[in-house]
Short mmCIF file of C-alpha atoms in Angstrom, two decimals:
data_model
loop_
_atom_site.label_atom_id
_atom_site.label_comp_id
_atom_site.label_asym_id
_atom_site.label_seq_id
_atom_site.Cartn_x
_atom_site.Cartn_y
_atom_site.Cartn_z
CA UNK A 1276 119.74 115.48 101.95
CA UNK A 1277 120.44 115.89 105.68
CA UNK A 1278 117.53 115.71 107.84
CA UNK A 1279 117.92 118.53 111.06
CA UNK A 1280 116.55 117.18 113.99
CA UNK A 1281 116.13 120.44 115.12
CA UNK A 1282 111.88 120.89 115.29
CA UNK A 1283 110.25 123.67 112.89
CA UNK A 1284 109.69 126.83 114.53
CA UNK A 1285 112.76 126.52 116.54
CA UNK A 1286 115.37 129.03 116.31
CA UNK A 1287 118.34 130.07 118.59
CA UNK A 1288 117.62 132.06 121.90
CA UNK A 1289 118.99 135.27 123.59
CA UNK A 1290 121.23 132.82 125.14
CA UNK A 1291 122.68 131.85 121.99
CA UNK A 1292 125.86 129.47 122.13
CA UNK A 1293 128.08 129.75 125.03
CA UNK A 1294 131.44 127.84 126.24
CA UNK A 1295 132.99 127.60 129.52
CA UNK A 1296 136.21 126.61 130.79
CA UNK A 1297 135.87 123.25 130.69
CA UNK A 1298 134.49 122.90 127.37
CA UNK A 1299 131.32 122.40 128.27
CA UNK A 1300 129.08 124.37 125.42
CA UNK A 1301 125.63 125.37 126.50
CA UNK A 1302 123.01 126.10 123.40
CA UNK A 1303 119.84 128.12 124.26
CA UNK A 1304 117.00 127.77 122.34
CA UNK A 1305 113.73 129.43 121.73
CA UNK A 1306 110.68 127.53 120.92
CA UNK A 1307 111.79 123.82 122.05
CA UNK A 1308 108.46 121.87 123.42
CA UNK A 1309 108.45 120.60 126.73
CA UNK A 1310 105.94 117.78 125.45
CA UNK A 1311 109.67 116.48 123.31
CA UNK A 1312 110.02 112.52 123.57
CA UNK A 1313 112.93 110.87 124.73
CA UNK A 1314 113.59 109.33 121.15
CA UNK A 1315 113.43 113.23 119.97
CA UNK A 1316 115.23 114.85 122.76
CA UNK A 1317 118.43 111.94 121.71
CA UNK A 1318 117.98 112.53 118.44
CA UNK A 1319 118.69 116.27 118.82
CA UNK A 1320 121.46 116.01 121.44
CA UNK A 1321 123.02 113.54 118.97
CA UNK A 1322 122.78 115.86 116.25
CA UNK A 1323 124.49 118.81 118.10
CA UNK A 1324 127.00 116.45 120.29
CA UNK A 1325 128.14 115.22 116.24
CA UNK A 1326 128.64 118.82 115.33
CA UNK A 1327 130.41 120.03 118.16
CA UNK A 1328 132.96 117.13 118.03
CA UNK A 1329 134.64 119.40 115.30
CA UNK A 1330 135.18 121.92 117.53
CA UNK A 1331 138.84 122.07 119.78
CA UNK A 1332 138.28 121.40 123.27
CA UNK A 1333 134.14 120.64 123.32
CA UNK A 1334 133.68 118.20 126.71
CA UNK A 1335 130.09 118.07 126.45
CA UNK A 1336 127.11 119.79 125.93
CA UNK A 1337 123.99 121.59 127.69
CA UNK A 1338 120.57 122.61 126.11
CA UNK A 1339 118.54 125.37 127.57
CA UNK A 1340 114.69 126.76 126.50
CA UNK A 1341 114.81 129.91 127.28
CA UNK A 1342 117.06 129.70 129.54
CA UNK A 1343 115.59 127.46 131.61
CA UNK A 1344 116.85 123.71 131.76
CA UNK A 1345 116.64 121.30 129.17
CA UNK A 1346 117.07 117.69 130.07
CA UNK A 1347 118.94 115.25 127.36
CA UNK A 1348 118.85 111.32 127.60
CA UNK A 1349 122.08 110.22 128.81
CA UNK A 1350 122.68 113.73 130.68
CA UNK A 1351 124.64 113.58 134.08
CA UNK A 1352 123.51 114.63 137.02
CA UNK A 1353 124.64 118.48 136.29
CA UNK A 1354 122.54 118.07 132.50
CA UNK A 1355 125.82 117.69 130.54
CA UNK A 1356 125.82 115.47 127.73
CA UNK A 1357 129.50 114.37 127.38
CA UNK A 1358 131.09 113.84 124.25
CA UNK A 1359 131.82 110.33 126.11
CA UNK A 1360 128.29 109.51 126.14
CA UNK A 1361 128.53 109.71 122.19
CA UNK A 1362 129.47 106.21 122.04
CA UNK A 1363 126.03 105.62 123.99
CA UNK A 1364 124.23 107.56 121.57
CA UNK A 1365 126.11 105.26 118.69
CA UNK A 1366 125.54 102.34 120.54
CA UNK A 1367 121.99 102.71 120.17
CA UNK A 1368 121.52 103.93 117.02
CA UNK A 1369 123.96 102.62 114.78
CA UNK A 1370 125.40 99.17 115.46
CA UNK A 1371 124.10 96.80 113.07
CA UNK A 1372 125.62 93.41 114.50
CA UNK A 1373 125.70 92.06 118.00
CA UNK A 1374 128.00 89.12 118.17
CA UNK A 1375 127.38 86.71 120.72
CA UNK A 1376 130.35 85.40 123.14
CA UNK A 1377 129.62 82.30 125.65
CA UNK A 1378 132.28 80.08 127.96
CA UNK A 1379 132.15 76.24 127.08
CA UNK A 1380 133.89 73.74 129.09
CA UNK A 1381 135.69 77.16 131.02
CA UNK A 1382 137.05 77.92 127.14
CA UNK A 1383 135.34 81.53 125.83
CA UNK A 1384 134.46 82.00 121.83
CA UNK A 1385 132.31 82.97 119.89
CA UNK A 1386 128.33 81.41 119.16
CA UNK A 1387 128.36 82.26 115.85
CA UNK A 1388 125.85 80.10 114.54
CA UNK A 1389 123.46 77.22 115.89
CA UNK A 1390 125.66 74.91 117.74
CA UNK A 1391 128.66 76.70 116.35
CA UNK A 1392 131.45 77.89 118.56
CA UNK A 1393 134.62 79.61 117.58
CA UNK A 1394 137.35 79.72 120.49
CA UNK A 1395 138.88 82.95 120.75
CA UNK A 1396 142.50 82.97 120.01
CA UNK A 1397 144.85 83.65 122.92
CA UNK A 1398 142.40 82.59 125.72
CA UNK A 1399 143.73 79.52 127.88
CA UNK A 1400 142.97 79.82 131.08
CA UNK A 1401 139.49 78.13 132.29
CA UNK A 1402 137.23 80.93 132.46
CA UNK A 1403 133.97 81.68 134.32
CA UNK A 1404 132.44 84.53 133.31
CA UNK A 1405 133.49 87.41 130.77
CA UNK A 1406 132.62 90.77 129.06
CA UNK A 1407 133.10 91.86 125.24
CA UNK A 1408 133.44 95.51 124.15
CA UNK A 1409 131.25 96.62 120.95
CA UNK A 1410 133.87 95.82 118.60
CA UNK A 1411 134.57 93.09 119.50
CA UNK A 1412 137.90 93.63 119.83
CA UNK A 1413 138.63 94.00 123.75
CA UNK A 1414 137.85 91.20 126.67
CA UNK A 1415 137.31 91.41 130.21
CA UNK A 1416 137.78 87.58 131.83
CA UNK A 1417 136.97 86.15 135.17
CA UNK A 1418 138.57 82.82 136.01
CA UNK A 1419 136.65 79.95 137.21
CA UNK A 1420 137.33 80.84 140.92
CA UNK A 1421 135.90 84.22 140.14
CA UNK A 1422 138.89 85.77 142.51
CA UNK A 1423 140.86 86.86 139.08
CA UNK A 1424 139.72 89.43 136.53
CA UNK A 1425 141.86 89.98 132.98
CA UNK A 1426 141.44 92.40 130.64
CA UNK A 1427 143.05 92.97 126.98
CA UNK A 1428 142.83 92.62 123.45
CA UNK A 1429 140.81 89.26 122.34
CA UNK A 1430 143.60 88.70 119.45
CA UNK A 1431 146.55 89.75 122.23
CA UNK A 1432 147.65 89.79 125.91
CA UNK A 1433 144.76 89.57 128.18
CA UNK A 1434 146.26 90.52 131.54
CA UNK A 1435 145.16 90.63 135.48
CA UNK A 1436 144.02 93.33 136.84
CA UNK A 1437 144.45 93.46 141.07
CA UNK A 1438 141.16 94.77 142.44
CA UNK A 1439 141.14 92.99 145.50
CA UNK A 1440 138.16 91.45 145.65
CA UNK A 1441 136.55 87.57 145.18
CA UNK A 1442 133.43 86.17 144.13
CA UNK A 1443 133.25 88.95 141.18
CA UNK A 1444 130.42 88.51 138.71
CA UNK A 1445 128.48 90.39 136.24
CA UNK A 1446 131.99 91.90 134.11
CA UNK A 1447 129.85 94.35 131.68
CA UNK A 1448 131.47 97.19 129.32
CA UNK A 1449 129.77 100.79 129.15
CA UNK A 1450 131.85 103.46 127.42
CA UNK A 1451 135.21 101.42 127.31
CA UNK A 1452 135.02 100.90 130.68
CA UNK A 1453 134.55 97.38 132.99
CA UNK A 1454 132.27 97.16 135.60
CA UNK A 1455 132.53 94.50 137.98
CA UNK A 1456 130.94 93.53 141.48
CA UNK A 1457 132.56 91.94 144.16
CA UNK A 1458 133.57 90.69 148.17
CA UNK A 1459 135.98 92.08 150.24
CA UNK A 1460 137.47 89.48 152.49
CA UNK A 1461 134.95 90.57 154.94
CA UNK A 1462 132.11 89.31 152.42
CA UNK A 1463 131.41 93.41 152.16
CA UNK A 1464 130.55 94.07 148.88
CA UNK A 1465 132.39 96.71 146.20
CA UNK A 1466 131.50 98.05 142.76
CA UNK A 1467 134.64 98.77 140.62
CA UNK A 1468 135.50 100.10 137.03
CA UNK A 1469 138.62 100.00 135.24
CA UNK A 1470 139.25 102.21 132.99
CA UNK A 1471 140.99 102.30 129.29
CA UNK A 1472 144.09 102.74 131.06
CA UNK A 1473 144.01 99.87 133.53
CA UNK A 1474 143.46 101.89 136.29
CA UNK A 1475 140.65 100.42 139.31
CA UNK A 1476 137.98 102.85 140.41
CA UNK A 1477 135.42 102.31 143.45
CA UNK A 1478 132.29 103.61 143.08
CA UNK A 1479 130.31 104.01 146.46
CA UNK A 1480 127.44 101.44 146.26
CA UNK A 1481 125.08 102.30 148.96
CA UNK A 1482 121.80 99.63 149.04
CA UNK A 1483 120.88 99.71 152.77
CA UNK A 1484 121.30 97.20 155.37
CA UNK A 1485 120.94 93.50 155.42
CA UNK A 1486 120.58 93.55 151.56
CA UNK A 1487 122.99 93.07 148.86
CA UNK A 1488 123.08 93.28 144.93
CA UNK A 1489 122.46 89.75 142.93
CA UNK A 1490 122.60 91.46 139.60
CA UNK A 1491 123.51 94.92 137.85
CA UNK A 1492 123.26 96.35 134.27
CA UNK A 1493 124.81 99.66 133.04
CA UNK A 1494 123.03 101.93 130.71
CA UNK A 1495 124.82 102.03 127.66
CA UNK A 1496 125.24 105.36 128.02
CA UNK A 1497 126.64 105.17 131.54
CA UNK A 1498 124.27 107.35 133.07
CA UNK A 1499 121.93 105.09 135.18
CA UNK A 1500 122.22 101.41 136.88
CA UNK A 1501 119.48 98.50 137.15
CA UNK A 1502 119.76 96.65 140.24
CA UNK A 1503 118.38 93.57 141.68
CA UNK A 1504 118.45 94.08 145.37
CA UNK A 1505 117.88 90.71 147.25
CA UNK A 1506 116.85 90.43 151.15
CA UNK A 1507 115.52 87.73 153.17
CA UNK A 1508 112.03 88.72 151.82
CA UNK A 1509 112.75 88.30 148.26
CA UNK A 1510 114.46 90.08 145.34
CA UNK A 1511 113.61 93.51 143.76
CA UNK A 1512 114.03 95.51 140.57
CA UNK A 1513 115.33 98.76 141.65
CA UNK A 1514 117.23 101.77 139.45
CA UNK A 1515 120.04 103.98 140.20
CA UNK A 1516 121.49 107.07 138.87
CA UNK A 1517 125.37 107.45 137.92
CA UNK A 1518 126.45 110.93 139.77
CA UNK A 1519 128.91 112.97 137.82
CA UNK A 1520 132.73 111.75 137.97
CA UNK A 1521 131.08 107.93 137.99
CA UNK A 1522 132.36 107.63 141.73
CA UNK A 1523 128.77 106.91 143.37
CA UNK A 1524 125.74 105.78 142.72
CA UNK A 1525 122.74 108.08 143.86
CA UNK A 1526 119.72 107.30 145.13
CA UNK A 1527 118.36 103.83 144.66
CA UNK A 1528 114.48 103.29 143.81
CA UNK A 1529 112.94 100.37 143.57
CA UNK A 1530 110.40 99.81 141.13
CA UNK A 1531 107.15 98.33 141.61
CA UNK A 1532 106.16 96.10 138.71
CA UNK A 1533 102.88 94.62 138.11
CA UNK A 1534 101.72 91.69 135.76
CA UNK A 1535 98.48 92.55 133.76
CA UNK A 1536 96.11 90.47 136.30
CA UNK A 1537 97.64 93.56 138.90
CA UNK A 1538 100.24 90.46 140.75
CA UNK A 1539 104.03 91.83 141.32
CA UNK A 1540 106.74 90.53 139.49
CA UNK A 1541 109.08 88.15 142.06
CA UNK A 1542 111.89 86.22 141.77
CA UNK A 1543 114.18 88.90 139.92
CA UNK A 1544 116.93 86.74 138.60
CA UNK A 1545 118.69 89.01 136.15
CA UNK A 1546 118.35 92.28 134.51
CA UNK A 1547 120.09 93.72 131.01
CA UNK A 1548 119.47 96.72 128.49
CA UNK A 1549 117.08 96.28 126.35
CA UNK A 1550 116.27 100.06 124.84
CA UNK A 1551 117.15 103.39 125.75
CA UNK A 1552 114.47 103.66 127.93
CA UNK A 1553 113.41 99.82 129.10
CA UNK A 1554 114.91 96.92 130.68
CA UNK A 1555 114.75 93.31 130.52
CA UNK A 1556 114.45 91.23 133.35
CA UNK A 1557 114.53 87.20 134.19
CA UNK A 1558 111.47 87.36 136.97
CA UNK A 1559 108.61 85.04 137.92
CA UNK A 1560 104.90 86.32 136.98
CA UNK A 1561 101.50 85.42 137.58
CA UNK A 1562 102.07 81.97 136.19
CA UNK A 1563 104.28 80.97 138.93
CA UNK A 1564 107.19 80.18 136.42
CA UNK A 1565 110.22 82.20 135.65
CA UNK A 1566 110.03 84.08 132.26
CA UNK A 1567 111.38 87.03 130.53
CA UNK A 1568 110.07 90.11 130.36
CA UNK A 1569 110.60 93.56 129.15
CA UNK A 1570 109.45 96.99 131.38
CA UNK A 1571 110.21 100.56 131.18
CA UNK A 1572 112.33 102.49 133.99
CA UNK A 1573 108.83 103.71 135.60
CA UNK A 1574 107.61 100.34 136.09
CA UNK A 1575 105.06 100.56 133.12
CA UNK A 1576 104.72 99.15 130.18
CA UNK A 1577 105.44 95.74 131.27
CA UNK A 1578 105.57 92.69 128.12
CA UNK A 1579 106.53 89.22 128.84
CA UNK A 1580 108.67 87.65 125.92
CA UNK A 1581 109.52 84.45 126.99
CA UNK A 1582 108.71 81.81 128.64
CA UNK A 1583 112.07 79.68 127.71
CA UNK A 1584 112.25 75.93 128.18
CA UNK A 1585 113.97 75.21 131.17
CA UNK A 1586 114.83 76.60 134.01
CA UNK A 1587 116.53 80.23 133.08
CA UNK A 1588 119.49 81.32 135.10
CA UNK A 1589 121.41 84.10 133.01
CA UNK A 1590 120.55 86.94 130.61
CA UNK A 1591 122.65 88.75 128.30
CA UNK A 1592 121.38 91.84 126.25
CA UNK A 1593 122.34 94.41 123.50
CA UNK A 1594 120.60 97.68 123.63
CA UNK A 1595 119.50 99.37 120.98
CA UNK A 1596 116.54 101.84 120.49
CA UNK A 1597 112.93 100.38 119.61
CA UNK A 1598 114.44 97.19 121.35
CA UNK A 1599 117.35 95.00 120.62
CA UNK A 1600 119.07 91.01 120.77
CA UNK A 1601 118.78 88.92 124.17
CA UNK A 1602 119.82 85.98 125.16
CA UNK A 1603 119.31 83.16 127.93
CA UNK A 1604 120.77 80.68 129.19
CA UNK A 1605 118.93 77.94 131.32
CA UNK A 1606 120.58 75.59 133.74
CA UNK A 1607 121.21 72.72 131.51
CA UNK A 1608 123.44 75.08 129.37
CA UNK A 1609 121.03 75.48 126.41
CA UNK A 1610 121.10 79.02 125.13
CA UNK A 1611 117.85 81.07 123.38
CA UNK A 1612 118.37 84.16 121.37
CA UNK A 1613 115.79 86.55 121.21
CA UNK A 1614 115.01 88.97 117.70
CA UNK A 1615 111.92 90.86 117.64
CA UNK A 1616 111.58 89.07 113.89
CA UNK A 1617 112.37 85.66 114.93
CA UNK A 1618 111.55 85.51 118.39
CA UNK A 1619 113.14 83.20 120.24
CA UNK A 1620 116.44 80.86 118.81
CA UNK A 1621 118.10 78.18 120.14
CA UNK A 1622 121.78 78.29 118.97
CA UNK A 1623 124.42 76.96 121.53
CA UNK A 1624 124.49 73.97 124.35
CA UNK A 1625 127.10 73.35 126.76
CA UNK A 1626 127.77 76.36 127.89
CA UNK A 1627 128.17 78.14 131.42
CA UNK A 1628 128.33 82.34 131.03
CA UNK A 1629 127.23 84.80 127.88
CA UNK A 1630 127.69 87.78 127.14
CA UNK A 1631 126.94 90.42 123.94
CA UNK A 1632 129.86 92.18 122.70
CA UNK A 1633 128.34 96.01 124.14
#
């Protein structure tokens, strides 16, 4: 049987089902509950965004109660679920594996096992960070001087892409695209995607004066950024939205996040997905040591998962909803995987970047 996620009582409004010129399909409904979680709003966007990808020319979707707005997970900043955020939606929900990649001696393969690594085929150059696509299929590189990015199939030609910039770090996927961040010559720094098609995009990164961005994670469904902002006072968790077209970032906010005993959170050393509505974050708590810890996007709900052994200085993370896989690795090259079953695994050494295939 299929299950509708479509609540009892609910039927379809005086609005009914509209679509405009570019494809955009707005669905009006009578009886929806503004009390609707998250996980319930997605699963009902999902449901209709599935339908309406067997219609010609559907771009994305818009729900209304009564006429009145209707906000989606994942939405845009105009409250249109795009059929590209589908993947998101997917990402979440229906992924069963998440492969772990890592770089070893500047060579990038796979950590398929405890202390096993398989080289990927067709990768020579010494590497020092990189990025793997959700099927595993597609690689974004940075070369040891971290001036060079490449992108192409794992099994094929990986070639450069010219973006201009040096010092890049933190090469991430969301939606088939790569997001890197980077200097200028001038030591200004620039936030770039490339698209399917090779082609560089800016997008306006705006964090104030005197302060820069250490780390970034995008949402899996491309609709918000995590940022650690870092100043001479210190380093902060802050979120940011993705503004229709990708080509900005709005509004940054930082969020205040408190241990139990009421202390703030310091020391934000990295940040990854871990739900659809949480991050997890490498910061130092009322302990005075660095751990992990998971928090939603309001600050609340904060749960530390670690500590590690070691002194942690990278996270990697694969999203998925209820919580999903994490990794660390500390500064002696150990890496820890983390599964809500098993907790916390070592299974690689040696090694000097990781990253989930997301």
């Amino acid at each position: 049987s299929v299950e509708s996620e479509i609540p009892d009582g609910v039927t379809l409004g005086q609005g009914g089902a509209t679509t405009d010129s570019a494809g955009v399909v707005t669905v009006d409904f009578s009886g929806l509950s503004p009390l609707m979680n998250d996980d319930a709003r997605r699963r009902l966007g999902a449901q209709l965004m599935w339908s309406l990808t067997a219609v010609p020319r559907v771009a994305g979707l818009v729900v209304t109660s009564n006429g009145l707005p209707f906000s989606l997970p994942g939405a845009n900043a105009n409250g249109v679920l795009e059929l590209s955020g589908l993947q998101g939606y997917q990402v979440l929900s229906r992924v069963s594996t998440s492969d772990l990649f890592g770089i070893r001696y500047g060579i990038a393969g796979r950590l398929a096992g405890p202390s096993v690594f398989e080289r990927l085929p067709g990768v020579a150059r010494a590497l020092g960070d990189l990025a793997v696509s959700i099927d595993g299929t597609t690689a974004a590189l940075l070369d040891e001087t971290r001036s060079q990015l490449s992108i192409g199939p794992i099994a094929g030609d990986i070639a450069p892409v010219d973006t201009g910039l040096i010092n890049m770090s933190t090469p991430q996927f969301a939606l088939g695209s790569v997001w890197v961040l980077g200097d200028d010559a001038e030591g200004k720094q620039h936030l770039f995607t490339i698209d399917r098609n090779r082609n560089v995009h800016s997008v306006r990164l705006d964090v104030g004066v005197n302060q820069r961005v250490r780390a970034f994670a995008v949402s899996p469904t491309q609709s918000r950024v995590a940022l650690i902002l870092e100043n001479q006072e210190g380093t902060r968790l802050a979120m940011s939205s993705i503004l229709t077209g990708g080509g900005a970032l709005g509004e940054t906010h930082v969020l205040p996040v408190s241990a139990l005993n009421g202390a703030l959170l310091t020391d934000f050393n990295a940040v990854t997905w871990y739900a659809e509505t949480s991050v997890a974050v490498v910061a130092t708590g009322g302990t005075g040591s660095r751990s992990v810890f998971t928090v939603q996007l309001d600050g609340s709900l904060l749960e530390e998962i670690g500590p590690i052994f070691g002194e942690i200085e990278e996270l990697a993370g694969m999203s998925r909803l209820g919580g999903g896989s994490l990794a660390v690795r500390t500064d002696t090259g150990l890496v820890w995987r983390y599964e809500a079953r098993t907790r916390w695994t070592r299974v690689a050494e040696n090694i000097t970047a990781i990253a989930f295939a997301a």
